[in-house]
Amino acid sequence: MNDALTPPAELVSPADAPKVVPFTVAHRGLSAHAPENTLSAVRAAHQAGCSWVELDVQLLGDGTPVIWHDNGVRRCSDSRGKLAKLDLKRAQSLDVGRWFSSEFAGERMATLEDMLRLINELDMGLNLELKVNRGRDAQALVAAALPMTLAALPSERLVVSSFSLSALASARAHEPDPDRLRLGLLFEKIPRDWLQEARRFKAYSLHVDWRKLKESRAREVKAAGYRLFCYTANDPVAFSRQWDWGVDAVISDDPTLYEHHLPGAVPPQSDETPT
Ligand code: G3P
Ligand code: MG
């Protein structure tokens, strides 16, 4: 396609687009300091001053949506095997905190329902990634996870993203209104036909691996009126030029690192400088 530089007619011009204050999103919760994708990781993010978290959702074998990243449970629990083989009782018998640190021993796998309740209690924003691992059913995931998520959170505190085109299509079919459901297209590298895809899904945002983002592409995305999120960036100094390209949000394992490195942030005072 050759229309990547032409803003879609249905979108506002960049001059009219509401100004977005660049912000940070805690990746899998505050995963640098707590076991990823757990209630503790979200509480830790909140305590650290983060207002948004990114979390992955998948289905257990019995159809319960849970907050989990991998196909299996080996890396982040005291057991092994595939998530799809577990029912809720078995899944919640696992310890999903001790692998990270003894401080989190006894942590239980969070259901999406429990997590949505916590996000609401803490008044946080959620970037929910529909995680479709190999062999899993995107439509079943959307059917189980999306209605309860939309019922729990207002549109301004929710962005639903996925690498899976089937999950995105299914989500958009479930909720056709782009103002009610903000959809994020996840890419490692933004493809040449990104605008066609963004239009097809009535996308809100593009989410890209920050190391694979080129300035020209970033500026195209912003000129077309879409939000641009970068994952997973944990070096605020290396990331500084991406803000100049118009990036709206950085997804980081530790957003506190960005305290003095967001555009417009107050630089550290001299008495905060390590000696
Ligand atoms: O949503 C951004 C990021 O979470 C995508 O990669 O593997 O960490 O889920 P992953
Ligand atoms: Mg994710």
PDB file of C-alpha atoms and ligand atoms in Angstrom:
ATOM      1  CA  MET A   1       0.000   0.000   0.000  1.00  0.00           C
ATOM      2  CA  ASN A   2       1.132   3.562  -0.516  1.00  0.00           C
ATOM      3  CA  ASP A   3      -1.239   5.589   1.633  1.00  0.00           C
ATOM      4  CA  ALA A   4       0.669   5.383   4.896  1.00  0.00           C
ATOM      5  CA  LEU A   5       1.441   9.075   4.796  1.00  0.00           C
ATOM      6  CA  THR A   6      -2.143  10.127   4.172  1.00  0.00           C
ATOM      7  CA  PRO A   7      -4.196  10.616   7.333  1.00  0.00           C
ATOM      8  CA  PRO A   8      -7.489   8.733   7.201  1.00  0.00           C
ATOM      9  CA  ALA A   9     -10.374  11.059   6.512  1.00  0.00           C
ATOM     10  CA  GLU A  10     -12.341   9.741   9.464  1.00  0.00           C
ATOM     11  CA  LEU A  11      -9.655  10.829  11.907  1.00  0.00           C
ATOM     12  CA  VAL A  12      -9.038  14.270  13.268  1.00  0.00           C
ATOM     13  CA  SER A  13      -6.062  16.188  11.950  1.00  0.00           C
ATOM     14  CA  PRO A  14      -3.037  16.206  14.252  1.00  0.00           C
ATOM     15  CA  ALA A  15      -3.607  19.873  15.005  1.00  0.00           C
ATOM     16  CA  ASP A  16      -7.103  19.078  16.260  1.00  0.00           C
ATOM     17  CA  ALA A  17      -6.164  15.901  18.109  1.00  0.00           C
ATOM     18  CA  PRO A  18      -6.419  16.202  21.883  1.00  0.00           C
ATOM     19  CA  LYS A  19      -3.002  16.613  23.434  1.00  0.00           C
ATOM     20  CA  VAL A  20      -1.906  13.488  25.255  1.00  0.00           C
ATOM     21  CA  VAL A  21       0.366  13.903  28.207  1.00  0.00           C
ATOM     22  CA  PRO A  22       3.034  11.222  27.820  1.00  0.00           C
ATOM     23  CA  PHE A  23       2.579   8.554  30.419  1.00  0.00           C
ATOM     24  CA  THR A  24       3.932   5.242  31.664  1.00  0.00           C
ATOM     25  CA  VAL A  25       2.320   1.824  31.981  1.00  0.00           C
ATOM     26  CA  ALA A  26       3.589  -0.801  34.421  1.00  0.00           C
ATOM     27  CA  HIS A  27       4.298  -3.928  32.348  1.00  0.00           C
ATOM     28  CA  ARG A  28       2.607  -7.000  33.875  1.00  0.00           C
ATOM     29  CA  GLY A  29       2.151  -4.782  36.930  1.00  0.00           C
ATOM     30  CA  LEU A  30       5.293  -3.487  38.607  1.00  0.00           C
ATOM     31  CA  SER A  31       7.099  -6.593  37.408  1.00  0.00           C
ATOM     32  CA  ALA A  32      10.567  -5.343  38.299  1.00  0.00           C
ATOM     33  CA  HIS A  33       9.571  -5.443  41.963  1.00  0.00           C
ATOM     34  CA  ALA A  34       6.787  -8.020  42.305  1.00  0.00           C
ATOM     35  CA  PRO A  35       5.775 -11.273  40.593  1.00  0.00           C
ATOM     36  CA  GLU A  36       4.377 -10.387  37.173  1.00  0.00           C
ATOM     37  CA  ASN A  37       0.663 -10.363  36.432  1.00  0.00           C
ATOM     38  CA  THR A  38      -0.369 -10.740  40.081  1.00  0.00           C
ATOM     39  CA  LEU A  39      -2.569  -8.710  42.390  1.00  0.00           C
ATOM     40  CA  SER A  40       0.593  -7.858  44.330  1.00  0.00           C
ATOM     41  CA  ALA A  41       2.245  -6.500  41.192  1.00  0.00           C
ATOM     42  CA  VAL A  42      -0.708  -4.195  40.593  1.00  0.00           C
ATOM     43  CA  ARG A  43      -0.794  -3.042  44.206  1.00  0.00           C
ATOM     44  CA  ALA A  44       2.964  -2.403  43.988  1.00  0.00           C
ATOM     45  CA  ALA A  45       2.460  -0.364  40.807  1.00  0.00           C
ATOM     46  CA  HIS A  46      -0.176   1.727  42.530  1.00  0.00           C
ATOM     47  CA  GLN A  47       1.991   2.248  45.589  1.00  0.00           C
ATOM     48  CA  ALA A  48       4.838   3.351  43.339  1.00  0.00           C
ATOM     49  CA  GLY A  49       2.607   6.039  41.836  1.00  0.00           C
ATOM     50  CA  CYS A  50       1.710   4.334  38.539  1.00  0.00           C
ATOM     51  CA  SER A  51      -1.776   4.970  37.252  1.00  0.00           C
ATOM     52  CA  TRP A  52      -1.779   2.396  34.411  1.00  0.00           C
ATOM     53  CA  VAL A  53      -0.850  -1.286  34.233  1.00  0.00           C
ATOM     54  CA  GLU A  54      -0.497  -3.722  31.344  1.00  0.00           C
ATOM     55  CA  LEU A  55      -1.666  -7.285  32.064  1.00  0.00           C
ATOM     56  CA  ASP A  56      -2.049 -10.452  29.993  1.00  0.00           C
ATOM     57  CA  VAL A  57      -5.253 -12.469  30.020  1.00  0.00           C
ATOM     58  CA  GLN A  58      -5.771 -16.106  28.986  1.00  0.00           C
ATOM     59  CA  LEU A  59      -8.240 -18.894  29.711  1.00  0.00           C
ATOM     60  CA  LEU A  60      -7.766 -21.850  32.007  1.00  0.00           C
ATOM     61  CA  GLY A  61      -8.910 -25.240  30.762  1.00  0.00           C
ATOM     62  CA  ASP A  62     -12.298 -24.722  32.432  1.00  0.00           C
ATOM     63  CA  GLY A  63     -12.786 -21.405  30.618  1.00  0.00           C
ATOM     64  CA  THR A  64     -11.970 -19.073  33.519  1.00  0.00           C
ATOM     65  CA  PRO A  65     -10.089 -15.949  32.359  1.00  0.00           C
ATOM     66  CA  VAL A  66      -6.911 -15.485  34.393  1.00  0.00           C
ATOM     67  CA  ILE A  67      -4.034 -13.031  34.374  1.00  0.00           C
ATOM     68  CA  TRP A  68      -1.092 -14.976  32.977  1.00  0.00           C
ATOM     69  CA  HIS A  69       1.541 -14.570  30.273  1.00  0.00           C
ATOM     70  CA  ASP A  70       3.034 -17.935  29.330  1.00  0.00           C
ATOM     71  CA  ASN A  71       1.533 -21.031  27.754  1.00  0.00           C
ATOM     72  CA  GLY A  72       2.775 -22.970  30.756  1.00  0.00           C
ATOM     73  CA  VAL A  73       3.147 -22.373  34.484  1.00  0.00           C
ATOM     74  CA  ARG A  74       6.737 -23.436  34.952  1.00  0.00           C
ATOM     75  CA  ARG A  75       8.484 -20.051  34.827  1.00  0.00           C
ATOM     76  CA  CYS A  76       6.200 -18.250  37.274  1.00  0.00           C
ATOM     77  CA  SER A  77       4.903 -20.878  39.689  1.00  0.00           C
ATOM     78  CA  ASP A  78       5.958 -23.815  41.829  1.00  0.00           C
ATOM     79  CA  SER A  79       4.522 -26.302  39.328  1.00  0.00           C
ATOM     80  CA  ARG A  80       4.760 -27.194  35.662  1.00  0.00           C
ATOM     81  CA  GLY A  81       2.475 -28.036  32.775  1.00  0.00           C
ATOM     82  CA  LYS A  82       0.167 -26.125  30.482  1.00  0.00           C
ATOM     83  CA  LEU A  83      -2.258 -23.469  31.670  1.00  0.00           C
ATOM     84  CA  ALA A  84      -4.927 -24.976  29.417  1.00  0.00           C
ATOM     85  CA  LYS A  85      -4.806 -28.214  31.444  1.00  0.00           C
ATOM     86  CA  LEU A  86      -5.718 -26.521  34.728  1.00  0.00           C
ATOM     87  CA  ASP A  87      -9.107 -25.804  36.200  1.00  0.00           C
ATOM     88  CA  LEU A  88      -9.534 -22.899  38.612  1.00  0.00           C
ATOM     89  CA  LYS A  89      -9.170 -25.000  41.754  1.00  0.00           C
ATOM     90  CA  ARG A  90      -5.887 -26.488  40.588  1.00  0.00           C
ATOM     91  CA  ALA A  91      -4.607 -23.170  39.202  1.00  0.00           C
ATOM     92  CA  GLN A  92      -5.234 -21.434  42.502  1.00  0.00           C
ATOM     93  CA  SER A  93      -3.450 -24.170  44.412  1.00  0.00           C
ATOM     94  CA  LEU A  94      -0.203 -23.022  42.788  1.00  0.00           C
ATOM     95  CA  ASP A  95       2.156 -20.597  44.489  1.00  0.00           C
ATOM     96  CA  VAL A  96       2.786 -17.869  41.913  1.00  0.00           C
ATOM     97  CA  GLY A  97       4.856 -15.576  44.118  1.00  0.00           C
ATOM     98  CA  ARG A  98       7.673 -17.554  45.669  1.00  0.00           C
ATOM     99  CA  TRP A  99       9.544 -17.974  42.347  1.00  0.00           C
ATOM    100  CA  PHE A 100      10.062 -14.199  42.442  1.00  0.00           C
ATOM    101  CA  SER A 101      10.897 -13.840  46.118  1.00  0.00           C
ATOM    102  CA  SER A 102       9.976 -15.389  49.453  1.00  0.00           C
ATOM    103  CA  GLU A 103       8.309 -12.075  50.303  1.00  0.00           C
ATOM    104  CA  PHE A 104       5.545 -13.057  47.871  1.00  0.00           C
ATOM    105  CA  ALA A 105       5.163 -16.704  48.911  1.00  0.00           C
ATOM    106  CA  GLY A 106       1.528 -17.759  48.911  1.00  0.00           C
ATOM    107  CA  GLU A 107       0.483 -15.430  46.086  1.00  0.00           C
ATOM    108  CA  ARG A 108      -2.374 -16.989  44.079  1.00  0.00           C
ATOM    109  CA  MET A 109      -3.078 -16.745  40.363  1.00  0.00           C
ATOM    110  CA  ALA A 110      -5.444 -13.830  39.765  1.00  0.00           C
ATOM    111  CA  THR A 111      -8.670 -14.333  37.905  1.00  0.00           C
ATOM    112  CA  LEU A 112      -9.619 -11.532  35.559  1.00  0.00           C
ATOM    113  CA  GLU A 113     -12.637 -10.889  37.748  1.00  0.00           C
ATOM    114  CA  ASP A 114     -10.504 -10.375  40.867  1.00  0.00           C
ATOM    115  CA  MET A 115      -8.085  -8.213  38.944  1.00  0.00           C
ATOM    116  CA  LEU A 116     -10.797  -5.964  37.528  1.00  0.00           C
ATOM    117  CA  ARG A 117     -12.152  -5.467  41.037  1.00  0.00           C
ATOM    118  CA  LEU A 118      -8.699  -4.413  42.254  1.00  0.00           C
ATOM    119  CA  ILE A 119      -8.106  -2.095  39.294  1.00  0.00           C
ATOM    120  CA  ASN A 120     -11.388  -0.404  40.089  1.00  0.00           C
ATOM    121  CA  GLU A 121     -10.652  -0.172  43.810  1.00  0.00           C
ATOM    122  CA  LEU A 122      -7.362   1.526  42.971  1.00  0.00           C
ATOM    123  CA  ASP A 123      -8.940   3.662  40.226  1.00  0.00           C
ATOM    124  CA  MET A 124      -6.248   2.620  37.757  1.00  0.00           C
ATOM    125  CA  GLY A 125      -6.134   2.342  33.978  1.00  0.00           C
ATOM    126  CA  LEU A 126      -5.723  -1.069  32.365  1.00  0.00           C
ATOM    127  CA  ASN A 127      -4.076  -2.102  29.116  1.00  0.00           C
ATOM    128  CA  LEU A 128      -5.410  -5.647  28.881  1.00  0.00           C
ATOM    129  CA  GLU A 129      -3.494  -7.790  26.410  1.00  0.00           C
ATOM    130  CA  LEU A 130      -5.527 -10.640  24.925  1.00  0.00           C
ATOM    131  CA  LYS A 131      -2.728 -13.203  24.969  1.00  0.00           C
ATOM    132  CA  VAL A 132      -3.324 -15.927  22.393  1.00  0.00           C
ATOM    133  CA  ASN A 133      -0.515 -18.422  22.812  1.00  0.00           C
ATOM    134  CA  ARG A 134       0.112 -21.283  20.401  1.00  0.00           C
ATOM    135  CA  GLY A 135      -2.869 -23.630  20.122  1.00  0.00           C
ATOM    136  CA  ARG A 136      -5.272 -21.371  22.039  1.00  0.00           C
ATOM    137  CA  ASP A 137      -8.661 -20.123  20.873  1.00  0.00           C
ATOM    138  CA  ALA A 138      -8.815 -16.361  20.324  1.00  0.00           C
ATOM    139  CA  GLN A 139     -12.585 -16.220  19.998  1.00  0.00           C
ATOM    140  CA  ALA A 140     -13.194 -18.157  23.202  1.00  0.00           C
ATOM    141  CA  LEU A 141     -10.833 -15.802  25.022  1.00  0.00           C
ATOM    142  CA  VAL A 142     -12.646 -12.714  23.766  1.00  0.00           C
ATOM    143  CA  ALA A 143     -16.070 -14.190  24.527  1.00  0.00           C
ATOM    144  CA  ALA A 144     -15.063 -14.937  28.124  1.00  0.00           C
ATOM    145  CA  ALA A 145     -12.869 -11.936  28.909  1.00  0.00           C
ATOM    146  CA  LEU A 146     -14.194  -8.941  27.023  1.00  0.00           C
ATOM    147  CA  PRO A 147     -17.792  -8.585  28.292  1.00  0.00           C
ATOM    148  CA  MET A 148     -16.757  -8.604  31.947  1.00  0.00           C
ATOM    149  CA  THR A 149     -13.924  -6.167  31.239  1.00  0.00           C
ATOM    150  CA  LEU A 150     -16.161  -3.726  29.391  1.00  0.00           C
ATOM    151  CA  ALA A 151     -18.730  -4.000  32.158  1.00  0.00           C
ATOM    152  CA  ALA A 152     -16.122  -3.263  34.810  1.00  0.00           C
ATOM    153  CA  LEU A 153     -14.172  -0.348  33.355  1.00  0.00           C
ATOM    154  CA  PRO A 154     -15.054   2.908  31.596  1.00  0.00           C
ATOM    155  CA  SER A 155     -13.512   3.393  28.162  1.00  0.00           C
ATOM    156  CA  GLU A 156     -11.058   6.053  29.328  1.00  0.00           C
ATOM    157  CA  ARG A 157      -9.469   3.595  31.756  1.00  0.00           C
ATOM    158  CA  LEU A 158      -9.202   0.673  29.317  1.00  0.00           C
ATOM    159  CA  VAL A 159      -7.164  -0.210  26.238  1.00  0.00           C
ATOM    160  CA  VAL A 160      -7.492  -3.784  24.956  1.00  0.00           C
ATOM    161  CA  SER A 161      -4.575  -4.936  22.811  1.00  0.00           C
ATOM    162  CA  SER A 162      -3.417  -8.080  21.055  1.00  0.00           C
ATOM    163  CA  PHE A 163      -0.897  -9.482  18.611  1.00  0.00           C
ATOM    164  CA  SER A 164      -3.675 -11.820  17.458  1.00  0.00           C
ATOM    165  CA  LEU A 165      -5.639 -10.523  14.480  1.00  0.00           C
ATOM    166  CA  SER A 166      -8.421 -13.004  15.259  1.00  0.00           C
ATOM    167  CA  ALA A 167      -8.681 -11.721  18.818  1.00  0.00           C
ATOM    168  CA  LEU A 168      -8.796  -8.130  17.579  1.00  0.00           C
ATOM    169  CA  ALA A 169     -11.443  -8.971  14.971  1.00  0.00           C
ATOM    170  CA  SER A 170     -13.519 -10.819  17.511  1.00  0.00           C
ATOM    171  CA  ALA A 171     -13.220  -7.974  20.018  1.00  0.00           C
ATOM    172  CA  ARG A 172     -14.249  -5.371  17.457  1.00  0.00           C
ATOM    173  CA  ALA A 173     -17.182  -7.527  16.340  1.00  0.00           C
ATOM    174  CA  HIS A 174     -18.307  -7.764  19.967  1.00  0.00           C
ATOM    175  CA  GLU A 175     -18.094  -3.977  20.456  1.00  0.00           C
ATOM    176  CA  PRO A 176     -18.167  -2.019  17.182  1.00  0.00           C
ATOM    177  CA  ASP A 177     -18.020   1.411  18.835  1.00  0.00           C
ATOM    178  CA  PRO A 178     -14.372   2.593  18.877  1.00  0.00           C
ATOM    179  CA  ASP A 179     -15.148   5.082  21.633  1.00  0.00           C
ATOM    180  CA  ARG A 180     -16.506   2.355  23.892  1.00  0.00           C
ATOM    181  CA  LEU A 181     -13.715  -0.115  23.129  1.00  0.00           C
ATOM    182  CA  ARG A 182     -10.257   1.300  22.540  1.00  0.00           C
ATOM    183  CA  LEU A 183      -8.323  -1.330  20.636  1.00  0.00           C
ATOM    184  CA  GLY A 184      -4.530  -1.453  20.445  1.00  0.00           C
ATOM    185  CA  LEU A 185      -2.725  -3.280  17.639  1.00  0.00           C
ATOM    186  CA  LEU A 186       0.367  -4.990  18.995  1.00  0.00           C
ATOM    187  CA  PHE A 187       3.358  -5.409  16.711  1.00  0.00           C
ATOM    188  CA  GLU A 188       6.981  -6.241  17.165  1.00  0.00           C
ATOM    189  CA  LYS A 189       7.699  -3.991  14.204  1.00  0.00           C
ATOM    190  CA  ILE A 190       5.008  -1.842  12.625  1.00  0.00           C
ATOM    191  CA  PRO A 191       4.282  -3.350   9.186  1.00  0.00           C
ATOM    192  CA  ARG A 192       3.997  -1.424   5.926  1.00  0.00           C
ATOM    193  CA  ASP A 193       0.222  -1.945   5.825  1.00  0.00           C
ATOM    194  CA  TRP A 194      -0.306  -0.698   9.365  1.00  0.00           C
ATOM    195  CA  LEU A 195      -2.812   1.983   8.366  1.00  0.00           C
ATOM    196  CA  GLN A 196      -5.035  -0.505   6.574  1.00  0.00           C
ATOM    197  CA  GLU A 197      -5.006  -2.669   9.695  1.00  0.00           C
ATOM    198  CA  ALA A 198      -5.639   0.290  11.985  1.00  0.00           C
ATOM    199  CA  ARG A 199      -8.646   1.299   9.902  1.00  0.00           C
ATOM    200  CA  ARG A 200      -9.928  -2.266   9.693  1.00  0.00           C
ATOM    201  CA  PHE A 201     -10.036  -2.600  13.466  1.00  0.00           C
ATOM    202  CA  LYS A 202     -11.000   1.035  14.138  1.00  0.00           C
ATOM    203  CA  ALA A 203      -7.892   1.077  16.315  1.00  0.00           C
ATOM    204  CA  TYR A 204      -7.117   3.541  19.051  1.00  0.00           C
ATOM    205  CA  SER A 205      -3.416   2.798  19.364  1.00  0.00           C
ATOM    206  CA  LEU A 206      -0.425   0.932  17.991  1.00  0.00           C
ATOM    207  CA  HIS A 207       1.896  -0.816  20.445  1.00  0.00           C
ATOM    208  CA  VAL A 208       5.387  -1.609  19.245  1.00  0.00           C
ATOM    209  CA  ASP A 209       8.706  -2.955  20.472  1.00  0.00           C
ATOM    210  CA  TRP A 210      10.568   0.292  21.069  1.00  0.00           C
ATOM    211  CA  ARG A 211      13.835  -1.116  19.688  1.00  0.00           C
ATOM    212  CA  LYS A 212      12.190  -1.730  16.309  1.00  0.00           C
ATOM    213  CA  LEU A 213      10.454   1.627  16.004  1.00  0.00           C
ATOM    214  CA  LYS A 214      11.769   4.011  13.336  1.00  0.00           C
ATOM    215  CA  GLU A 215      11.296   7.753  13.625  1.00  0.00           C
ATOM    216  CA  SER A 216       9.596   8.035  10.218  1.00  0.00           C
ATOM    217  CA  ARG A 217       7.039   5.350  11.127  1.00  0.00           C
ATOM    218  CA  ALA A 218       6.385   6.892  14.525  1.00  0.00           C
ATOM    219  CA  ARG A 219       5.679  10.248  12.901  1.00  0.00           C
ATOM    220  CA  GLU A 220       3.335   8.635  10.329  1.00  0.00           C
ATOM    221  CA  VAL A 221       1.335   6.969  13.091  1.00  0.00           C
ATOM    222  CA  LYS A 222       1.036  10.193  15.018  1.00  0.00           C
ATOM    223  CA  ALA A 223       0.197  12.240  11.926  1.00  0.00           C
ATOM    224  CA  ALA A 224      -2.675   9.850  11.248  1.00  0.00           C
ATOM    225  CA  GLY A 225      -4.071  10.525  14.726  1.00  0.00           C
ATOM    226  CA  TYR A 226      -3.355   7.202  16.447  1.00  0.00           C
ATOM    227  CA  ARG A 227      -1.830   6.770  19.865  1.00  0.00           C
ATOM    228  CA  LEU A 228       1.596   5.164  19.987  1.00  0.00           C
ATOM    229  CA  PHE A 229       2.694   2.930  22.872  1.00  0.00           C
ATOM    230  CA  CYS A 230       6.183   1.409  23.149  1.00  0.00           C
ATOM    231  CA  TYR A 231       7.091  -1.773  25.021  1.00  0.00           C
ATOM    232  CA  THR A 232       9.125  -2.861  27.001  1.00  0.00           C
ATOM    233  CA  ALA A 233      11.538  -0.043  27.696  1.00  0.00           C
ATOM    234  CA  ASN A 234      13.480  -0.043  30.932  1.00  0.00           C
ATOM    235  CA  ASP A 235      16.199   2.472  30.109  1.00  0.00           C
ATOM    236  CA  PRO A 236      14.755   5.993  30.273  1.00  0.00           C
ATOM    237  CA  VAL A 237      17.937   7.611  28.973  1.00  0.00           C
ATOM    238  CA  ALA A 238      18.071   5.385  25.875  1.00  0.00           C
ATOM    239  CA  PHE A 239      14.363   5.993  25.372  1.00  0.00           C
ATOM    240  CA  SER A 240      14.542   9.796  25.495  1.00  0.00           C
ATOM    241  CA  ARG A 241      14.526  10.440  21.727  1.00  0.00           C
ATOM    242  CA  GLN A 242      11.390   8.332  21.238  1.00  0.00           C
ATOM    243  CA  TRP A 243       9.412  10.949  23.173  1.00  0.00           C
ATOM    244  CA  ASP A 244      10.498  13.513  20.570  1.00  0.00           C
ATOM    245  CA  TRP A 245       8.935  11.312  17.877  1.00  0.00           C
ATOM    246  CA  GLY A 246       5.531  11.679  19.536  1.00  0.00           C
ATOM    247  CA  VAL A 247       5.306   8.440  21.510  1.00  0.00           C
ATOM    248  CA  ASP A 248       2.403   8.685  23.945  1.00  0.00           C
ATOM    249  CA  ALA A 249       3.205   5.959  26.452  1.00  0.00           C
ATOM    250  CA  VAL A 250       6.025   3.705  27.505  1.00  0.00           C
ATOM    251  CA  ILE A 251       5.294   0.254  28.891  1.00  0.00           C
ATOM    252  CA  SER A 252       8.011  -0.554  31.392  1.00  0.00           C
ATOM    253  CA  ASP A 253       8.764  -3.131  34.055  1.00  0.00           C
ATOM    254  CA  ASP A 254       9.592  -0.179  36.299  1.00  0.00           C
ATOM    255  CA  PRO A 255       7.906   3.118  35.412  1.00  0.00           C
ATOM    256  CA  THR A 256       9.456   4.787  38.465  1.00  0.00           C
ATOM    257  CA  LEU A 257      12.681   4.968  36.432  1.00  0.00           C
ATOM    258  CA  TYR A 258      10.961   7.579  34.241  1.00  0.00           C
ATOM    259  CA  GLU A 259      10.140   9.966  37.055  1.00  0.00           C
ATOM    260  CA  HIS A 260      12.649  12.536  35.816  1.00  0.00           C
ATOM    261  CA  HIS A 261      12.669  11.439  32.182  1.00  0.00           C
ATOM    262  CA  LEU A 262       9.177  12.105  30.850  1.00  0.00           C
ATOM    263  CA  PRO A 263       8.799  15.100  28.547  1.00  0.00           C
ATOM    264  CA  GLY A 264       8.180  18.078  30.791  1.00  0.00           C
ATOM    265  CA  ALA A 265       9.429  16.247  33.896  1.00  0.00           C
ATOM    266  CA  VAL A 266      11.395  18.178  36.426  1.00  0.00           C
ATOM    267  CA  PRO A 267      15.020  17.040  36.297  1.00  0.00           C
ATOM    268  CA  PRO A 268      16.544  15.624  39.476  1.00  0.00           C
ATOM    269  CA  GLN A 269      17.777  18.247  41.922  1.00  0.00           C
ATOM    270  CA  SER A 270      21.464  18.336  42.653  1.00  0.00           C
ATOM    271  CA  ASP A 271      20.951  16.958  46.158  1.00  0.00           C
ATOM    272  CA  GLU A 272      19.277  13.873  44.592  1.00  0.00           C
ATOM    273  CA  THR A 273      22.296  13.131  42.447  1.00  0.00           C
ATOM    274  CA  PRO A 274      24.235  10.133  43.736  1.00  0.00           C
ATOM    275  CA  THR A 275      27.672  11.073  44.957  1.00  0.00           C
TER     276      THR A 275
HETATM  277  O1  G3P B   1       1.693  -5.298  25.661  1.00  0.00           O
HETATM  278  C1  G3P B   1       3.058  -5.151  25.511  1.00  0.00           C
HETATM  279  C2  G3P B   1       3.823  -6.384  25.874  1.00  0.00           C
HETATM  280  O2  G3P B   1       3.284  -6.923  27.040  1.00  0.00           O
HETATM  281  C3  G3P B   1       3.805  -7.415  24.784  1.00  0.00           C
HETATM  282  O3  G3P B   1       4.664  -8.468  25.024  1.00  0.00           O
HETATM  283  O4  G3P B   1       5.247 -10.731  25.724  1.00  0.00           O
HETATM  284  O5  G3P B   1       5.352  -8.900  27.382  1.00  0.00           O
HETATM  285  O6  G3P B   1       3.149  -9.745  26.581  1.00  0.00           O
HETATM  286  P1  G3P B   1       4.582  -9.497  26.242  1.00  0.00           P
HETATM  287 MG    MG B   2       1.741  -8.393  27.524  1.00  0.00          MG
END
